Every structure is written in C-alpha cells, then in structure tokens.
CSV table of C-alpha atoms in Angstrom, one decimal:
chain,number,residue,atom,x,y,z
A,1149,UNK,CA,100.0,159.7,33.6
A,1150,UNK,CA,96.5,158.5,34.4
A,1151,UNK,CA,96.3,154.8,34.9
A,1152,UNK,CA,93.2,152.7,35.2
A,1153,UNK,CA,93.5,149.5,37.2
A,1154,UNK,CA,91.1,146.6,37.2
A,1155,UNK,CA,91.8,144.6,40.4
A,1156,UNK,CA,90.7,141.0,41.0
A,1157,UNK,CA,91.9,139.2,44.1
A,1158,UNK,CA,91.5,135.6,45.2
A,1159,UNK,CA,87.9,136.1,46.4
A,1160,UNK,CA,85.5,133.8,44.6
A,1161,UNK,CA,82.6,133.4,47.0
A,1162,UNK,CA,79.1,134.8,46.5
A,1163,UNK,CA,75.9,134.9,48.5
A,1164,UNK,CA,73.6,134.4,45.6
A,1165,UNK,CA,72.8,131.3,43.5
A,1166,UNK,CA,72.4,132.6,40.0
A,1167,UNK,CA,72.2,129.6,37.5
A,1168,UNK,CA,74.1,131.5,34.9
A,1169,UNK,CA,77.2,132.1,37.1
A,1170,UNK,CA,79.9,129.5,37.9
A,1171,UNK,CA,80.7,131.1,41.2
A,1172,UNK,CA,77.1,131.0,42.6
A,1173,UNK,CA,77.0,130.0,46.2
A,1174,UNK,CA,80.6,129.1,46.2
A,1175,UNK,CA,82.2,129.3,49.6
A,1176,UNK,CA,85.8,130.4,50.3
A,1177,UNK,CA,87.6,128.8,53.2
A,1178,UNK,CA,88.8,130.9,56.2
A,1179,UNK,CA,92.3,130.5,54.8
A,1180,UNK,CA,91.2,131.8,51.4
A,1181,UNK,CA,89.4,134.7,52.9
A,1182,UNK,CA,92.5,135.7,54.9
A,1183,UNK,CA,94.6,135.5,51.8
A,1184,UNK,CA,92.1,137.7,49.9
A,1185,UNK,CA,92.1,140.2,52.7
A,1186,UNK,CA,95.9,140.3,52.9
A,1187,UNK,CA,96.1,140.8,49.1
A,1188,UNK,CA,93.6,143.6,49.1
A,1189,UNK,CA,95.3,145.4,52.0
A,1190,UNK,CA,98.6,145.1,50.2
A,1191,UNK,CA,97.0,146.6,47.1
A,1192,UNK,CA,95.4,149.5,49.0
A,1193,UNK,CA,98.7,150.1,50.8
A,1194,UNK,CA,100.4,150.4,47.4
A,1195,UNK,CA,97.8,152.9,46.3
A,1196,UNK,CA,98.0,154.9,49.5
A,1197,UNK,CA,101.8,155.0,49.1
A,1198,UNK,CA,101.4,157.4,46.3
A,1199,UNK,CA,102.5,155.8,43.0
A,1200,UNK,CA,103.7,157.9,40.1
A,1201,UNK,CA,100.4,157.7,38.3
A,1202,UNK,CA,97.0,159.3,39.0
A,1203,UNK,CA,94.7,156.3,39.4
A,1204,UNK,CA,91.2,155.1,38.6
A,1205,UNK,CA,90.3,151.8,40.2
A,1206,UNK,CA,87.7,149.2,39.5
A,1207,UNK,CA,87.3,146.1,41.6
A,1208,UNK,CA,85.9,143.2,39.6
A,1209,UNK,CA,85.8,140.2,42.1
A,1210,UNK,CA,84.6,136.8,41.0
A,1211,UNK,CA,82.5,136.8,44.1
A,1212,UNK,CA,80.6,139.5,46.1
A,1213,UNK,CA,83.1,141.8,47.7
A,1214,UNK,CA,80.9,144.2,49.6
A,1215,UNK,CA,79.7,141.5,52.1
A,1216,UNK,CA,83.3,141.5,53.3
A,1217,UNK,CA,84.4,144.3,55.7
A,1218,UNK,CA,87.8,144.7,54.1
A,1219,UNK,CA,86.3,145.7,50.7
A,1220,UNK,CA,84.0,148.2,52.3
A,1221,UNK,CA,86.9,149.7,54.3
A,1222,UNK,CA,89.2,149.8,51.2
A,1223,UNK,CA,86.6,151.6,49.1
A,1224,UNK,CA,86.1,154.3,51.8
A,1225,UNK,CA,89.8,154.8,52.4
A,1226,UNK,CA,90.7,154.9,48.7
A,1227,UNK,CA,87.9,157.4,48.0
A,1228,UNK,CA,89.7,159.9,50.2
A,1229,UNK,CA,93.1,159.5,48.4
A,1230,UNK,CA,93.8,162.7,46.5
A,1231,UNK,CA,95.5,160.9,43.6
A,1232,UNK,CA,92.5,158.5,43.1
A,1233,UNK,CA,90.1,160.0,40.6
A,1234,UNK,CA,87.6,157.2,40.8
A,1235,UNK,CA,87.2,154.0,42.8
A,1236,UNK,CA,84.3,151.6,41.9
A,1237,UNK,CA,83.3,148.0,42.4
A,1238,UNK,CA,80.9,145.5,40.8
A,1239,UNK,CA,78.3,144.4,43.3
A,1240,UNK,CA,75.0,142.7,43.7
A,1241,UNK,CA,74.1,145.2,46.4
A,1242,UNK,CA,73.3,142.6,49.0
A,1243,UNK,CA,75.4,144.5,51.5
A,1244,UNK,CA,74.3,147.1,53.9
A,1245,UNK,CA,74.7,150.7,52.7
A,1246,UNK,CA,75.3,152.8,55.9
A,1247,UNK,CA,79.1,152.6,55.4
A,1248,UNK,CA,78.9,154.6,52.3
A,1249,UNK,CA,78.2,157.7,54.3
A,1250,UNK,CA,81.9,157.7,55.3
A,1251,UNK,CA,83.1,157.7,51.6
A,1252,UNK,CA,83.8,160.6,49.4
A,1253,UNK,CA,80.8,160.5,47.0
A,1254,UNK,CA,82.7,162.5,44.4
A,1255,UNK,CA,85.2,159.6,44.0
A,1256,UNK,CA,83.3,156.4,45.0
A,1257,UNK,CA,80.9,154.7,42.6
A,1258,UNK,CA,79.0,151.4,42.3
A,1259,UNK,CA,78.2,149.1,39.4
A,1260,UNK,CA,75.2,147.3,40.7
A,1261,UNK,CA,73.6,144.1,39.2
A,1262,UNK,CA,70.1,143.1,39.9
A,1263,UNK,CA,69.5,139.3,39.8
A,1264,UNK,CA,65.8,138.5,39.6
A,1265,UNK,CA,64.8,135.6,41.8
A,1266,UNK,CA,67.9,135.9,43.9
A,1267,UNK,CA,67.4,139.3,45.5
A,1268,UNK,CA,64.1,140.6,47.0
A,1269,UNK,CA,63.0,143.3,44.5
A,1270,UNK,CA,61.7,145.8,47.1
A,1271,UNK,CA,64.9,145.5,49.2
A,1272,UNK,CA,67.1,146.0,46.1
A,1273,UNK,CA,65.1,149.1,45.0
A,1274,UNK,CA,65.2,150.5,48.5
A,1275,UNK,CA,69.0,150.3,48.5
A,1276,UNK,CA,69.3,152.1,45.2
A,1277,UNK,CA,67.2,154.9,46.7
A,1278,UNK,CA,69.5,155.0,49.6
A,1279,UNK,CA,72.5,155.3,47.3
A,1280,UNK,CA,70.8,158.3,45.6
A,1281,UNK,CA,70.1,159.9,49.0
A,1282,UNK,CA,73.8,159.6,49.8
A,1283,UNK,CA,74.9,161.1,46.5
A,1284,UNK,CA,76.7,157.9,45.3
A,1285,UNK,CA,77.1,157.6,41.6
A,1286,UNK,CA,75.9,154.2,40.4
A,1287,UNK,CA,74.4,152.2,37.6
A,1288,UNK,CA,72.0,149.2,37.7
A,1289,UNK,CA,71.8,146.4,35.3
A,1290,UNK,CA,70.5,142.9,34.5
A,1291,UNK,CA,71.5,139.9,32.4
A,1292,UNK,CA,69.4,139.9,29.3
A,1293,UNK,CA,67.6,136.6,29.7
A,1294,UNK,CA,64.0,136.3,28.5
A,1295,UNK,CA,62.7,135.7,32.0
A,1296,UNK,CA,64.4,138.9,33.2
A,1297,UNK,CA,62.6,141.1,30.8
A,1298,UNK,CA,59.5,141.8,32.9
A,1299,UNK,CA,61.5,142.5,36.1
A,1300,UNK,CA,63.9,144.7,34.1
A,1301,UNK,CA,60.9,146.7,32.8
A,1302,UNK,CA,59.6,147.1,36.3
A,1303,UNK,CA,63.0,148.2,37.5
A,1304,UNK,CA,63.3,150.8,34.8
A,1305,UNK,CA,59.9,152.2,35.6
A,1306,UNK,CA,60.7,152.6,39.3
A,1307,UNK,CA,64.3,153.8,39.2
A,1308,UNK,CA,64.9,157.5,39.0
A,1309,UNK,CA,65.2,158.5,35.4
A,1310,UNK,CA,68.9,159.7,35.8
A,1311,UNK,CA,69.9,156.2,36.9
A,1312,UNK,CA,71.2,154.2,33.9
A,1313,UNK,CA,69.9,150.7,33.5
A,1314,UNK,CA,72.3,148.6,31.5
A,1315,UNK,CA,71.7,145.1,30.0
A,1316,UNK,CA,74.3,142.5,29.5
A,1317,UNK,CA,73.7,140.1,26.7
A,1318,UNK,CA,73.4,136.6,28.2
A,1319,UNK,CA,76.4,134.3,27.5
A,1320,UNK,CA,75.6,132.0,24.6
A,1321,UNK,CA,72.2,133.6,23.9
A,1322,UNK,CA,71.5,134.6,20.3
A,1323,UNK,CA,69.1,137.5,20.0
A,1324,UNK,CA,66.6,138.0,17.2
A,1325,UNK,CA,66.1,141.6,16.1
A,1326,UNK,CA,62.8,141.7,17.8
A,1327,UNK,CA,64.3,140.5,21.1
A,1328,UNK,CA,67.2,142.9,20.8
A,1329,UNK,CA,64.7,145.8,20.2
A,1330,UNK,CA,63.0,145.0,23.5
A,1331,UNK,CA,66.2,145.2,25.4
A,1332,UNK,CA,67.3,148.3,23.5
A,1333,UNK,CA,64.1,150.0,24.6
A,1334,UNK,CA,65.5,149.7,28.2
A,1335,UNK,CA,69.2,150.2,27.5
A,1336,UNK,CA,69.9,152.3,24.4
A,1337,UNK,CA,73.5,151.0,24.5
A,1338,UNK,CA,72.5,147.3,24.5
A,1339,UNK,CA,73.5,146.9,20.8
A,1340,UNK,CA,77.1,147.1,21.9
A,1341,UNK,CA,76.6,144.2,24.2
A,1342,UNK,CA,74.4,142.1,21.8
A,1343,UNK,CA,77.3,140.7,19.8
A,1344,UNK,CA,81.0,140.2,20.4
A,1345,UNK,CA,83.4,142.6,18.8
A,1346,UNK,CA,86.2,141.6,16.6
A,1347,UNK,CA,89.3,142.8,18.3
A,1348,UNK,CA,92.4,141.1,16.8
A,1349,UNK,CA,94.9,143.6,15.7
A,1350,UNK,CA,92.8,146.5,16.7
A,1351,UNK,CA,94.0,149.3,19.0
A,1352,UNK,CA,93.0,148.9,22.7
A,1353,UNK,CA,93.9,151.0,25.7
A,1354,UNK,CA,94.6,147.9,27.8
A,1355,UNK,CA,98.3,147.4,28.4
A,1356,UNK,CA,98.9,151.1,28.0
A,1357,UNK,CA,96.7,153.3,30.2
A,1358,UNK,CA,94.6,150.3,31.5
A,1359,UNK,CA,95.9,147.3,33.3
A,1360,UNK,CA,94.6,144.3,35.2
A,1361,UNK,CA,96.1,143.3,38.6
A,1362,UNK,CA,95.6,140.1,40.5
A,1363,UNK,CA,96.1,139.4,44.2
A,1364,UNK,CA,99.8,138.6,43.8
A,1365,UNK,CA,100.3,141.9,42.0
A,1366,UNK,CA,100.8,140.3,38.6
A,1367,UNK,CA,100.0,142.8,35.9
A,1368,UNK,CA,98.3,141.8,32.7
A,1369,UNK,CA,96.8,144.0,30.0
A,1370,UNK,CA,93.3,142.9,30.9
A,1371,UNK,CA,91.5,140.0,32.6
A,1372,UNK,CA,91.2,138.1,29.3
A,1373,UNK,CA,94.8,138.1,28.0
A,1374,UNK,CA,97.1,135.8,30.2
A,1375,UNK,CA,100.4,137.3,29.1
A,1376,UNK,CA,102.2,139.0,32.0
A,1377,UNK,CA,103.5,142.6,31.8
A,1378,UNK,CA,105.4,142.5,35.2
A,1379,UNK,CA,104.5,143.1,38.8
A,1380,UNK,CA,102.8,146.1,40.4
A,1381,UNK,CA,104.8,146.0,43.6
A,1382,UNK,CA,108.3,146.0,42.2
A,1383,UNK,CA,107.4,148.5,39.5
A,1384,UNK,CA,108.4,146.2,36.6
A,1385,UNK,CA,105.1,146.7,34.9
A,1386,UNK,CA,106.0,150.3,34.0
A,1387,UNK,CA,108.5,149.5,31.4
A,1388,UNK,CA,106.0,147.3,29.6
A,1389,UNK,CA,103.2,149.9,29.3
A,1390,UNK,CA,102.8,150.8,25.7
A,1391,UNK,CA,100.1,151.0,23.0
A,1392,UNK,CA,99.5,147.5,21.6
A,1393,UNK,CA,96.9,145.8,19.5
A,1394,UNK,CA,94.6,143.2,20.9
A,1395,UNK,CA,95.8,139.6,20.4
A,1396,UNK,CA,92.4,138.0,20.8
A,1397,UNK,CA,90.0,137.3,18.0
A,1398,UNK,CA,86.9,138.8,19.7
A,1399,UNK,CA,86.0,140.7,22.9
A,1400,UNK,CA,82.6,140.1,24.3
A,1401,UNK,CA,82.7,141.5,27.9
A,1402,UNK,CA,82.0,145.2,28.6
A,1403,UNK,CA,85.0,145.6,31.0
A,1404,UNK,CA,87.1,144.5,28.0
A,1405,UNK,CA,85.6,146.0,24.9
A,1406,UNK,CA,84.8,149.4,26.5
A,1407,UNK,CA,88.6,150.1,26.2
A,1408,UNK,CA,88.8,149.3,22.4
A,1409,UNK,CA,89.8,152.5,20.6
A,1410,UNK,CA,87.7,151.4,17.6
A,1411,UNK,CA,84.5,151.8,19.6
A,1412,UNK,CA,83.1,155.1,20.7
A,1413,UNK,CA,82.5,154.1,24.3
A,1414,UNK,CA,85.0,156.4,26.0
A,1415,UNK,CA,82.9,159.2,24.7
A,1416,UNK,CA,79.6,157.6,25.5
A,1417,UNK,CA,80.7,156.9,29.1
A,1418,UNK,CA,82.9,160.0,29.5
A,1419,UNK,CA,83.4,160.5,33.3
A,1420,UNK,CA,81.7,157.2,34.1
A,1421,UNK,CA,83.6,154.4,32.3
A,1422,UNK,CA,84.4,152.4,35.4
A,1423,UNK,CA,80.9,152.6,37.0
A,1424,UNK,CA,79.2,152.2,33.6
A,1425,UNK,CA,77.4,155.5,33.7
A,1426,UNK,CA,77.0,157.1,30.2
A,1427,UNK,CA,76.5,160.7,29.5
A,1428,UNK,CA,73.0,162.0,29.1
A,1429,UNK,CA,73.7,162.7,25.4
A,1430,UNK,CA,74.8,159.0,24.8
A,1431,UNK,CA,71.6,157.8,26.4
A,1432,UNK,CA,69.5,160.2,24.3
A,1433,UNK,CA,71.3,159.5,21.0
A,1434,UNK,CA,73.5,156.4,21.4
A,1435,UNK,CA,76.4,156.1,18.9
A,1436,UNK,CA,76.0,153.5,16.2
A,1437,UNK,CA,77.7,150.1,16.6
A,1438,UNK,CA,80.4,149.9,13.9
A,1439,UNK,CA,79.0,147.1,11.8
A,1440,UNK,CA,82.4,145.7,10.6
A,1441,UNK,CA,83.4,145.0,14.2
A,1442,UNK,CA,80.3,143.1,15.3
A,1443,UNK,CA,79.7,139.4,14.9
A,1444,UNK,CA,76.9,137.2,16.0
A,1445,UNK,CA,77.0,135.4,19.3
A,1446,UNK,CA,76.9,131.6,18.9
A,1447,UNK,CA,73.7,129.9,19.9
C-alpha cells in the first residue's frame, strides 16, 4: 500500500509578517519549540522504523519549518529512506539552501511561496536558481491579491520556464472573469483555485490512501475534518482506512481538493502532487474545471 501523510506538528511561528496570514510574526516559546522538535523526531523515527506502507510525506506547518534545524535534518534523513517515495514541505524559502546538497534530489521536493513585500525579490530568485542547480524539484507560487500581480508577472518572466508558478486564490476575494484571466495567464491551473469545490458526499482519497497526522500522532482524514481515525504510533489508524465520501460542504484549499476523485488533479499533477508540480501536458492544456462542482467564493 502507498500512503500519503500530511504532517502538521505544533510549530506555529513564522519569520514573515504577511497581513493575510494569522500566524505572521508569531513566536513560539522555547518550550513550544522543544515540543515541536520532539514531535517531529518521533514522527521521523516512526517513518525510519519501516511501517507497512510505502510513504509519501508532505509537511504543512502553520509556521516556517525550514528555519528550524530539526526540519532540515528530518527532510534530509527521510529523503534517503528507501520506502519514502517523496518528502516535501511548504516553505517561504527564507532559509539557507546549502543543506539541500545532503538530500536525495530524487526524493526531496519543495513547495515554495513568494510573499511580495516580505521577502527581498532578488534573494528569493537567487535561492530558486540554487535549487535548480542542486537538482531539487520545486514549485513557486503567490497569493492572488491584486497588489501581487506585477511581482508575480516579474517572477514568471525570470523563473526558468520548467518551474511551475502557481497562484492561490486569496481568502475571501471574489474574482471577476477579467481578473481571473490575468491570473490564469500566469497559472493555467488557477481556475481550480478560483472557486471552492462542492465536496459533500463526493469521493475523496483522504481517509483511505491519504491521511493527516498531528504532533501527537492523531490521525484524521485531512486537516479540515476533525473526526479522528486513530493514532499513528499504536497502529490503530490502519483499521479505519477505507474509501469514504467527504463530509464537508465545500473544499477550498489545494492540499484538500487535490485529493477529490471528482477532480482531474491527480492526472494533472502526476508525479508531483505533494510539491504541486504539474505535468508539462497539464500546463500546456489544462483540464477543464467541472462546472457542477465549482461555486463562487463569497466576497
């Protein structure tokens, strides 16, 4: 069995101050950081212990993980585990990049977000070039706010063409067709992010081949459904793994709706679901958004 795990530990601190993020400039206490480190080391120890499943791992911390040595070390170590097919993390790329030379570039990948006004542009672009030199798979993206359009266009023009630039629809922002067209010109798959997707009663891989794990090892089907399926460390989650429909009315986050079986995104991102890297074919001819599943974001 191949199991995808989205891990989110206690870490909630970030070094940036984005106005659209509730965790901007939040500081974890020394005690909280120790707890996060211990939780991560327990998780990586479980993975290294050789569970029954072949694994793909995505770290989705509320804060910025790669400024912490234990996340960098975990990614390197996990990238060399023979039963780990992919290990990736969401990051603002404010960290140094030299540590990546120790990782297996065939396994490790990064999902990078550029935050205009928070990160020096030239420094960010220089780091993406270093990732390319090291052979690290990565995507780069922005939040689709009007003030981010010009920086995003500049970024698209200066990134190597093989690097995918994704755009996340801004929370609570309603896009006119003209606005959406501007973002789609940068990200051909933006229409999937533009509007939430109806998900209630529809088939989803979460809870079956995809699970969410927190710092205590509690297993849920995804980050957005609070019902517990068991615990990772005592193995009780295994008996609960099964196909099941989504219980929520809508899903509006990429790390959630990418797993909906009613959307064509596993084909669009084949080989790059966790790091958000689509196939060249999907970028050239993106699949249509199923109209019956899309609803407008509220203003």
